[in-house]
Coordinates of C-alpha atoms in Angstrom, one line a residue:
M17 CA 119.6 87.3 144.7
P18 CA 117.0 84.8 143.6
V19 CA 114.1 86.0 141.6
T20 CA 110.9 85.2 143.5
S21 CA 107.5 84.7 142.0
A22 CA 106.3 87.8 143.9
R23 CA 109.0 89.9 142.3
L24 CA 108.1 88.5 138.8
R25 CA 104.5 89.5 139.4
R26 CA 105.6 93.0 140.4
W27 CA 107.9 93.3 137.4
G28 CA 105.1 92.1 135.1
K29 CA 103.3 95.3 135.8
W30 CA 105.9 97.2 133.8
L31 CA 107.4 94.5 131.6
A32 CA 104.3 94.1 129.4
P33 CA 104.1 97.9 128.7
L34 CA 107.8 97.9 128.0
A35 CA 107.4 95.0 125.6
L36 CA 104.7 96.9 123.8
T37 CA 106.9 100.1 123.6
V38 CA 109.8 98.1 122.1
A39 CA 107.4 96.5 119.6
M40 CA 106.0 99.9 118.6
L41 CA 109.5 101.2 118.0
G42 CA 110.1 98.1 115.8
A43 CA 106.9 98.7 113.9
Q44 CA 108.0 102.2 113.1
T45 CA 111.1 101.0 111.4
S46 CA 109.4 98.5 109.1
A47 CA 107.5 100.8 106.7
G48 CA 108.3 100.0 103.0
S49 CA 110.3 96.9 103.7
S50 CA 109.3 93.5 102.3
A51 CA 109.5 92.0 105.7
A52 CA 108.6 93.6 109.0
A53 CA 110.7 93.9 112.1
V54 CA 110.5 90.9 114.4
G55 CA 107.7 91.2 116.9
S56 CA 106.2 94.3 115.2
L57 CA 103.2 93.0 113.4
P58 CA 99.6 93.1 114.7
C59 CA 99.4 89.5 116.0
D60 CA 102.9 89.8 117.6
L61 CA 101.7 92.9 119.4
Y62 CA 98.4 91.3 120.6
A63 CA 100.4 88.3 121.9
S64 CA 102.8 90.7 123.8
G65 CA 99.7 92.2 125.3
G66 CA 98.4 88.9 126.5
T67 CA 95.5 88.7 124.1
P68 CA 96.7 86.5 121.2
C69 CA 95.2 86.3 117.8
V70 CA 92.9 83.3 117.2
A71 CA 92.0 84.4 113.7
A72 CA 94.0 86.6 111.3
H73 CA 92.8 87.4 107.8
S74 CA 94.5 89.5 105.2
T75 CA 94.9 89.6 101.4
T76 CA 97.5 92.3 101.6
R77 CA 100.2 91.2 104.1
A78 CA 101.3 88.9 106.9
L79 CA 100.0 89.7 110.3
F80 CA 102.7 87.7 112.2
S81 CA 106.3 88.6 111.7
S82 CA 107.1 84.9 111.3
Y83 CA 104.3 84.1 108.9
N84 CA 105.4 82.8 105.5
G85 CA 102.3 81.0 104.3
R86 CA 99.2 81.4 102.3
L87 CA 97.1 84.6 102.4
Y88 CA 94.3 83.7 100.0
Q89 CA 93.3 81.5 97.1
V90 CA 92.0 82.6 93.7
K91 CA 90.0 80.5 91.2
R92 CA 90.5 81.2 87.5
A93 CA 87.4 81.5 85.3
S94 CA 88.9 80.2 82.1
D95 CA 89.6 76.7 83.4
G96 CA 88.6 76.5 87.1
A97 CA 92.1 76.2 88.3
T98 CA 93.1 77.6 91.7
R99 CA 96.2 79.1 93.1
D100 CA 97.2 80.1 96.6
I101 CA 98.7 83.6 96.9
G102 CA 101.3 84.0 99.6
V103 CA 103.7 86.5 100.9
L104 CA 107.0 87.7 99.2
S105 CA 108.9 86.9 102.4
A106 CA 108.2 86.0 106.1
G107 CA 106.3 88.8 107.7
G108 CA 106.0 90.5 104.3
Y109 CA 103.5 91.6 101.7
A110 CA 101.2 89.8 99.3
D111 CA 102.7 88.4 96.1
A112 CA 100.3 90.3 93.8
A113 CA 102.4 89.5 90.8
A114 CA 101.5 85.8 91.2
Q115 CA 97.8 86.7 91.0
D116 CA 98.3 89.0 88.0
S117 CA 100.2 86.3 86.2
F118 CA 97.8 83.5 87.0
C119 CA 94.7 85.6 86.2
A120 CA 96.1 87.3 83.0
G121 CA 93.5 87.4 80.2
T122 CA 90.7 86.1 82.3
S123 CA 89.0 86.8 85.7
C124 CA 89.5 85.3 89.1
L125 CA 87.4 85.0 92.2
I126 CA 88.7 84.9 95.8
T127 CA 87.7 81.4 97.1
V128 CA 89.5 81.2 100.4
I129 CA 90.9 83.8 102.8
Y130 CA 93.3 81.9 104.9
D131 CA 93.7 82.2 108.7
Q132 CA 97.3 83.0 109.7
S133 CA 96.9 82.0 113.3
G134 CA 97.4 78.3 112.7
R135 CA 93.9 77.4 114.0
G136 CA 92.4 76.8 110.6
N137 CA 89.8 79.5 110.8
H138 CA 89.7 80.1 107.1
L139 CA 86.9 82.1 105.4
T140 CA 85.1 80.5 102.4
Q141 CA 81.9 81.1 100.4
A142 CA 79.1 81.8 102.8
P143 CA 76.2 79.3 102.8
P144 CA 72.5 80.2 102.8
G145 CA 70.9 80.8 106.2
G146 CA 68.1 83.1 107.2
F147 CA 68.7 84.7 103.8
S148 CA 69.8 83.0 100.7
G149 CA 72.6 84.3 98.4
P150 CA 72.5 84.8 94.7
A151 CA 74.9 82.0 93.8
A152 CA 74.1 78.4 93.1
G153 CA 72.5 76.6 96.1
G154 CA 71.7 79.9 97.8
Y155 CA 75.4 80.5 98.6
D156 CA 76.7 84.1 98.5
N157 CA 78.8 85.3 95.6
L158 CA 82.6 85.3 95.9
A159 CA 84.6 88.5 95.4
E160 CA 86.4 89.3 92.2
A161 CA 90.1 89.1 92.9
S162 CA 91.3 92.2 91.2
A163 CA 88.4 94.6 92.1
A164 CA 90.2 96.4 95.0
P165 CA 93.8 97.2 94.0
V166 CA 95.8 98.9 96.7
T167 CA 99.4 99.7 97.6
V168 CA 100.7 98.7 101.0
G169 CA 104.3 98.9 102.2
G170 CA 105.2 100.1 98.7
H171 CA 103.9 96.9 97.2
K172 CA 100.9 96.2 95.0
A173 CA 98.2 94.2 96.7
Y174 CA 94.4 93.5 96.4
G175 CA 91.6 93.9 99.0
V176 CA 88.3 92.0 99.2
F177 CA 85.6 94.0 97.3
I178 CA 82.2 93.1 98.8
A179 CA 79.3 94.0 96.5
P180 CA 75.8 93.2 97.7
G181 CA 75.3 89.5 97.6
T182 CA 78.9 88.7 98.4
G183 CA 80.0 87.1 101.6
Y184 CA 82.4 84.8 103.4
R185 CA 82.0 82.6 106.6
N186 CA 83.3 79.9 108.8
N187 CA 80.7 78.2 111.0
S188 CA 83.1 75.6 112.5
T189 CA 86.0 77.5 114.2
S190 CA 88.6 77.0 116.8
G191 CA 89.4 79.3 119.7
I192 CA 86.9 82.0 118.9
A193 CA 85.0 83.4 122.0
T194 CA 81.7 81.9 122.9
G195 CA 79.1 82.9 125.5
D196 CA 80.3 85.9 127.5
Q197 CA 84.0 85.2 126.9
P198 CA 86.2 88.3 126.2
E199 CA 87.5 89.0 122.8
G200 CA 88.7 91.8 120.6
M201 CA 88.8 92.5 116.8
Y202 CA 90.0 95.1 114.3
A203 CA 89.6 95.5 110.6
I204 CA 91.1 97.8 108.0
L205 CA 88.4 98.9 105.6
D206 CA 87.9 101.2 102.7
G207 CA 86.1 104.1 104.4
S208 CA 84.7 105.4 101.1
H209 CA 83.0 102.1 100.1
Y210 CA 79.8 101.5 102.1
N211 CA 76.0 101.5 101.8
G212 CA 72.9 101.3 103.9
G213 CA 72.3 97.6 103.4
C214 CA 72.5 95.0 106.1
C215 CA 75.2 94.2 107.0
F216 CA 78.9 94.7 106.2
D217 CA 80.3 92.9 109.2
Y218 CA 83.6 91.3 110.3
G219 CA 83.6 89.2 113.5
N220 CA 81.8 86.8 115.7
A221 CA 78.4 85.3 114.6
E222 CA 76.0 82.4 114.8
T223 CA 77.2 79.0 113.8
N224 CA 74.0 78.1 111.9
S225 CA 73.8 81.2 109.7
R226 CA 70.5 82.2 111.4
D227 CA 69.3 84.9 113.8
N228 CA 69.5 83.2 117.2
G229 CA 68.5 86.2 119.2
N230 CA 70.0 89.2 121.0
G231 CA 73.6 88.8 122.0
T232 CA 74.5 85.9 119.8
M233 CA 76.9 88.1 117.7
E234 CA 79.7 90.5 118.3
A235 CA 81.1 91.9 115.1
I236 CA 82.4 95.1 113.6
Y237 CA 79.8 96.9 111.4
F238 CA 80.6 99.7 108.9
G239 CA 78.0 101.6 106.9
N240 CA 75.3 104.2 107.1
I241 CA 72.1 102.2 107.8
K242 CA 70.0 103.8 110.6
V243 CA 67.4 101.1 111.2
W244 CA 68.8 99.9 114.5
G245 CA 71.5 102.4 115.5
Y246 CA 73.4 105.4 114.4
G247 CA 75.7 108.2 115.5
T248 CA 76.2 111.9 114.7
G249 CA 76.0 113.2 111.1
N250 CA 74.9 111.2 108.1
G251 CA 77.4 108.3 108.5
P252 CA 79.0 106.0 107.8
W253 CA 79.6 104.8 111.3
V254 CA 81.6 102.1 113.0
M255 CA 79.2 100.2 115.2
A256 CA 78.9 96.8 116.8
D257 CA 76.5 94.2 115.4
L258 CA 75.3 92.3 118.5
E259 CA 72.4 90.7 116.6
N260 CA 69.0 92.3 116.4
G261 CA 70.8 95.6 116.9
L262 CA 73.6 97.7 115.4
F263 CA 74.8 99.5 118.5
S264 CA 76.7 102.9 118.5
G265 CA 76.8 103.0 122.3
V266 CA 74.8 102.0 125.3
N267 CA 71.4 103.0 123.8
A268 CA 69.4 101.4 121.1
G269 CA 69.2 104.0 118.2
Y270 CA 71.2 107.2 118.5
N271 CA 74.4 107.8 120.5
A272 CA 76.0 111.2 120.2
N273 CA 79.6 110.1 120.7
D274 CA 79.8 107.8 117.7
P275 CA 81.0 110.1 114.8
S276 CA 80.6 109.8 111.1
V277 CA 84.0 108.8 109.7
S278 CA 85.5 109.6 106.3
H279 CA 89.0 108.1 106.3
R280 CA 89.9 106.4 102.9
F281 CA 91.6 103.7 105.0
L282 CA 89.8 103.1 108.2
T283 CA 90.8 101.1 111.3
A284 CA 87.7 99.9 113.0
V285 CA 87.8 98.2 116.5
V286 CA 85.2 96.4 118.6
K287 CA 85.9 94.5 121.8
G288 CA 83.8 93.0 124.6
E289 CA 84.0 91.2 127.9
P290 CA 81.4 90.6 130.7
N291 CA 79.1 93.7 130.9
H292 CA 81.7 95.8 129.2
W293 CA 82.5 96.7 125.6
A294 CA 84.0 99.4 123.4
I295 CA 84.1 100.8 119.9
R296 CA 87.3 102.5 118.6
G297 CA 88.4 103.8 115.3
G298 CA 90.9 105.9 113.4
N299 CA 92.7 106.8 110.2
A300 CA 94.7 103.7 109.1
Q301 CA 97.2 106.0 107.3
S302 CA 98.2 108.2 110.2
G303 CA 97.4 109.1 113.8
G304 CA 96.0 107.2 116.8
L305 CA 92.7 105.6 117.7
S306 CA 89.7 107.4 119.2
T307 CA 87.3 105.7 121.6
F308 CA 83.8 106.2 120.4
Y309 CA 82.2 104.1 123.3
N310 CA 83.6 102.4 126.4
G311 CA 81.1 101.2 128.9
T312 CA 78.5 98.7 129.9
R313 CA 76.5 96.4 127.6
P314 CA 73.5 98.0 125.9
N315 CA 70.5 98.9 128.1
V316 CA 68.3 96.5 126.2
S317 CA 67.4 93.0 127.4
G318 CA 69.4 90.1 126.0
Y319 CA 72.9 91.6 125.8
N320 CA 74.2 90.9 129.3
P321 CA 75.4 88.3 129.5
M322 CA 76.3 87.8 125.8
R323 CA 75.6 84.5 124.1
K324 CA 78.2 84.6 121.4
E325 CA 78.4 81.4 119.2
G326 CA 81.9 81.7 117.7
A327 CA 81.4 81.6 113.9
I328 CA 83.3 84.2 111.8
I329 CA 81.7 86.3 109.0
L330 CA 82.9 88.8 106.5
G331 CA 80.7 91.1 104.5
I332 CA 77.4 89.8 105.7
G333 CA 75.1 89.7 108.8
G334 CA 74.8 86.7 111.2
D335 CA 71.7 85.4 109.4
N336 CA 73.4 85.8 106.0
S337 CA 71.7 89.1 105.3
N338 CA 73.8 90.2 102.3
G339 CA 72.6 93.6 101.0
S340 CA 75.9 95.3 102.1
A341 CA 78.9 96.8 100.4
G342 CA 82.4 97.4 101.6
T343 CA 86.1 96.6 101.1
F344 CA 88.2 94.6 103.6
Y345 CA 92.0 94.5 103.6
E346 CA 93.0 92.9 106.9
G347 CA 91.5 92.0 110.3
V348 CA 92.0 89.8 113.4
M349 CA 90.1 88.4 116.3
T350 CA 91.7 87.8 119.7
S351 CA 91.3 85.6 122.8
G352 CA 90.8 88.0 125.7
Y353 CA 90.0 91.7 125.9
P354 CA 92.9 93.8 124.5
S355 CA 94.1 96.8 126.3
D356 CA 94.0 100.2 124.7
A357 CA 97.8 100.2 124.8
T358 CA 97.9 97.0 122.7
E359 CA 95.5 98.4 120.2
N360 CA 97.5 101.7 120.0
A361 CA 100.6 99.7 119.2
V362 CA 98.7 97.8 116.5
Q363 CA 97.5 101.1 115.1
S364 CA 101.1 102.4 115.0
N365 CA 102.1 99.4 112.9
I366 CA 99.2 99.9 110.6
N367 CA 100.2 103.5 110.1
S368 CA 103.7 102.5 109.4
V369 CA 103.0 100.2 106.4
G370 CA 101.5 103.0 104.3
Y371 CA 98.2 101.9 102.9
T372 CA 97.7 104.0 99.7
A373 CA 94.9 104.0 97.2
S374 CA 95.5 102.9 93.6
S375 CA 94.1 105.0 90.8
T376 CA 90.7 104.1 89.4
A377 CA 90.9 102.2 86.2
G378 CA 89.9 104.3 83.2
G379 CA 89.5 107.5 85.1
L380 CA 85.7 107.5 84.8
T381 CA 84.3 110.6 86.5
A382 CA 80.7 111.0 87.6
G383 CA 79.0 113.7 85.5
S384 CA 81.3 113.3 82.5
R385 CA 80.2 112.0 79.1
V386 CA 82.1 109.2 77.4
S387 CA 81.8 106.7 74.5
L388 CA 83.1 103.2 74.9
R389 CA 85.0 101.7 71.9
A390 CA 85.5 98.0 71.3
T391 CA 89.2 96.9 71.3
T392 CA 88.9 93.5 69.6
S393 CA 90.9 93.8 66.3
C394 CA 87.8 93.3 64.2
C395 CA 85.8 96.1 65.7
T396 CA 88.0 99.0 66.7
T397 CA 85.7 101.5 64.9
E398 CA 82.6 100.2 66.8
Y399 CA 81.1 101.7 69.9
L400 CA 78.7 100.5 72.6
K401 CA 75.3 102.1 71.8
H402 CA 71.6 101.4 72.2
N403 CA 69.6 100.4 69.2
S404 CA 67.1 102.8 67.7
A405 CA 64.6 100.0 66.9
D406 CA 64.5 98.5 70.4
A407 CA 66.0 98.9 73.9
Y408 CA 68.9 96.5 73.4
A409 CA 72.6 97.5 73.4
A410 CA 75.0 96.5 70.7
I411 CA 78.2 97.6 69.0
S412 CA 78.1 99.6 65.8
T413 CA 80.5 101.7 63.7
V414 CA 80.3 105.4 64.6
S415 CA 82.3 108.1 62.8
S416 CA 82.3 111.8 62.2
S417 CA 80.0 111.2 59.3
S418 CA 77.4 109.3 61.4
S419 CA 74.0 110.9 62.1
S420 CA 73.5 112.9 65.2
A421 CA 71.1 110.2 66.4
D422 CA 73.7 107.5 66.2
K423 CA 76.3 109.7 67.9
L424 CA 73.9 110.4 70.8
A425 CA 73.0 106.7 71.1
A426 CA 76.7 105.9 71.5
T427 CA 77.2 108.5 74.2
W428 CA 76.8 107.8 77.9
T429 CA 76.7 110.1 81.0
V430 CA 78.7 108.5 83.8
R431 CA 76.9 108.5 87.1
A432 CA 77.9 107.2 90.6
G433 CA 76.8 103.6 90.7
L434 CA 73.1 103.4 91.4
G435 CA 73.7 100.2 93.4
D436 CA 77.2 100.9 94.7
A437 CA 78.6 104.5 94.7
S438 CA 82.2 103.2 94.3
C439 CA 81.3 101.9 90.9
V440 CA 79.5 103.6 88.0
S441 CA 76.2 103.6 86.1
F442 CA 75.8 104.8 82.5
E443 CA 72.8 107.0 81.7
S444 CA 71.8 107.3 78.1
A445 CA 72.7 110.7 76.7
D446 CA 69.7 110.9 74.4
K447 CA 67.2 109.3 76.8
P448 CA 67.8 110.9 80.2
G449 CA 66.5 108.7 83.1
Q450 CA 67.3 105.5 81.1
Y451 CA 70.3 103.5 82.1
L452 CA 72.4 100.7 80.7
R453 CA 71.5 97.5 82.6
H454 CA 71.6 93.8 82.1
Y455 CA 68.4 91.8 81.9
D456 CA 68.6 88.0 81.4
F457 CA 72.3 88.8 80.7
R458 CA 71.6 91.0 77.7
L459 CA 72.4 94.7 77.9
R460 CA 69.7 97.2 77.3
I461 CA 68.5 100.6 78.4
D462 CA 65.6 101.0 80.8
S463 CA 64.1 103.6 83.0
N464 CA 65.1 103.5 86.6
D465 CA 62.2 102.1 88.5
G466 CA 63.9 102.7 91.9
S467 CA 64.1 99.0 92.8
A468 CA 67.1 97.4 94.4
L469 CA 67.4 94.9 91.5
F470 CA 67.4 97.6 88.9
K471 CA 70.1 99.6 90.7
Q472 CA 72.3 96.5 90.9
D473 CA 71.7 95.5 87.3
A474 CA 72.6 99.0 86.2
T475 CA 75.9 99.2 88.2
F476 CA 79.3 98.3 86.7
C477 CA 82.7 98.4 88.4
P478 CA 85.6 99.5 86.2
Q479 CA 88.9 97.7 86.6
A480 CA 92.1 97.0 84.7
S481 CA 91.3 95.5 81.3
H482 CA 91.7 91.9 80.4
N483 CA 93.7 92.6 77.3
G484 CA 95.7 95.6 78.5
Q485 CA 93.7 98.1 76.5
G486 CA 91.3 100.5 78.3
I487 CA 89.1 99.0 81.1
S488 CA 86.9 96.1 81.8
L489 CA 83.5 96.6 83.3
R490 CA 82.4 94.0 85.9
S491 CA 78.7 93.5 86.8
A492 CA 78.1 94.7 90.4
N493 CA 75.8 91.8 91.2
Y494 CA 77.4 89.0 89.1
P495 CA 81.1 89.4 90.1
S496 CA 82.4 86.9 87.5
D497 CA 80.6 88.5 84.6
F498 CA 81.9 91.5 82.5
V499 CA 80.3 93.7 79.8
R500 CA 81.1 91.9 76.5
H501 CA 80.2 92.3 72.8
Y502 CA 79.4 89.0 71.1
N503 CA 78.1 88.8 67.5
N504 CA 77.7 92.5 67.7
D505 CA 75.2 92.3 70.6
A506 CA 76.1 93.3 74.2
Y507 CA 75.9 91.0 77.3
I508 CA 77.4 90.4 80.7
A509 CA 79.5 87.3 80.2
S510 CA 81.7 85.0 82.2
H511 CA 84.9 83.4 80.7
G512 CA 84.0 80.0 79.3
G513 CA 80.6 79.8 81.0
S514 CA 77.5 77.9 80.0
H515 CA 76.0 80.5 77.6
T516 CA 77.0 81.0 74.0
W517 CA 78.1 84.6 74.8
D518 CA 80.5 83.2 77.5
A519 CA 82.6 81.6 74.8
A520 CA 86.3 81.6 75.7
T521 CA 87.4 82.7 72.2
L522 CA 88.3 86.5 72.2
W523 CA 86.8 86.9 75.6
A524 CA 89.6 89.1 77.0
D525 CA 89.4 91.3 73.9
D526 CA 85.6 91.5 73.8
T527 CA 85.4 92.5 77.5
S528 CA 88.0 95.3 77.1
W529 CA 86.8 98.8 76.3
A530 CA 88.6 102.0 75.4
V531 CA 87.1 105.1 77.1
A532 CA 86.8 107.6 74.3
S533 CA 85.7 111.2 74.0
P534 CA 82.0 111.4 73.7
W535 CA 80.4 111.5 70.2
A536 CA 77.8 113.9 71.5

């Protein structure tokens, strides 16, 4: 019997769900392998559901089962060289060993996050817009490449650690929804890394990096800011940044159905079509997605119809507001409004790959006391301490025969980072209320004045050391600068930069610190 077009249309009603079911079964068999089952990865699933990926970004794995290309690019501080980091095999996981080898003994920044869709929607350093960034020319900072280690599919990988002032963007895209066109997006985020700054977003934004009015954005937001919208509890919340409003539901401000979320690995979903949109979320390690909102556009003028412009942002707001913090592992944007069934299949695949947190370098625990010992061969009896004659920090020999004052000056109380709670701050043991901070690149202790600048200057992010001993401490607001001793004084220093204390000689040793028992 010939197959008529009418029969094909009737069959289509159950063929698409069947395809998704088969794909989900394939996804469940792929955990831990270096390559995924054919048709089982997120963008394969979106295509099966009739809403193909038009942007696909990840520093941890391929998002198409056939993808065998570049995930991201890193730039080495020591010589400015770049290297593309790809996958171990088609449909597989990031080749983190290539990054580790390339960046050994120095630091690297993530310069490009490649689009796997083939449309060239790559993310690069965000330019200035309504707000300027802290880097040269008003650009935003780039993320330090080793700041967010993770295990996925049993393989080491790295996420994108967004500190305030860091951001990525593409203002000239292909295939991204504009106007009131339908689209969907998801992102896998670190649910424990957030703040109340504006705005940690991933998604659709203005093409001129400025606030062009209500409805000119549609992006996933994650954090605990309450200025425009919020849900139950104290946050953080998954919301939609639609420009001039972070929406947790149909109302501006509070919506009871948007819960605080606490998953270490979070799946966040936003999707929209004419006068209809939704927020969904769930645990990226296990379980399904919950729907936090599904209904009409906000009951505020300017959001129906939408006026989306089609740029892509990561870690910032549409006008380049860059006070946010968060960590991104993977995310996509689609053409068309994905069904819940498609997103559920994607969530099943995400569960299957086994995102797992890596242990924090150095094991620094908030509330504990530590001393920090230099590891350079010249100076292994010297510790980071503040001077008695002035406020500056330096290294100096401390031993059991040292005075009580010197022992106290070389002892620090670890606090949750004042500017980023996923990092640390060091409070002086003998001068409570005074913290180690950088000022004109030199380290010193100062009283906390409560300003945003002080909090960032006094925040340091521990990571694997540059010489294999102890830890290295990255400045939270200067991602390429690390705590270093140089001619006995202490600075934040880049590798081979323009200052004398950036000298390449012994940089890896001078920026590596052994976490020792406190002297006092």
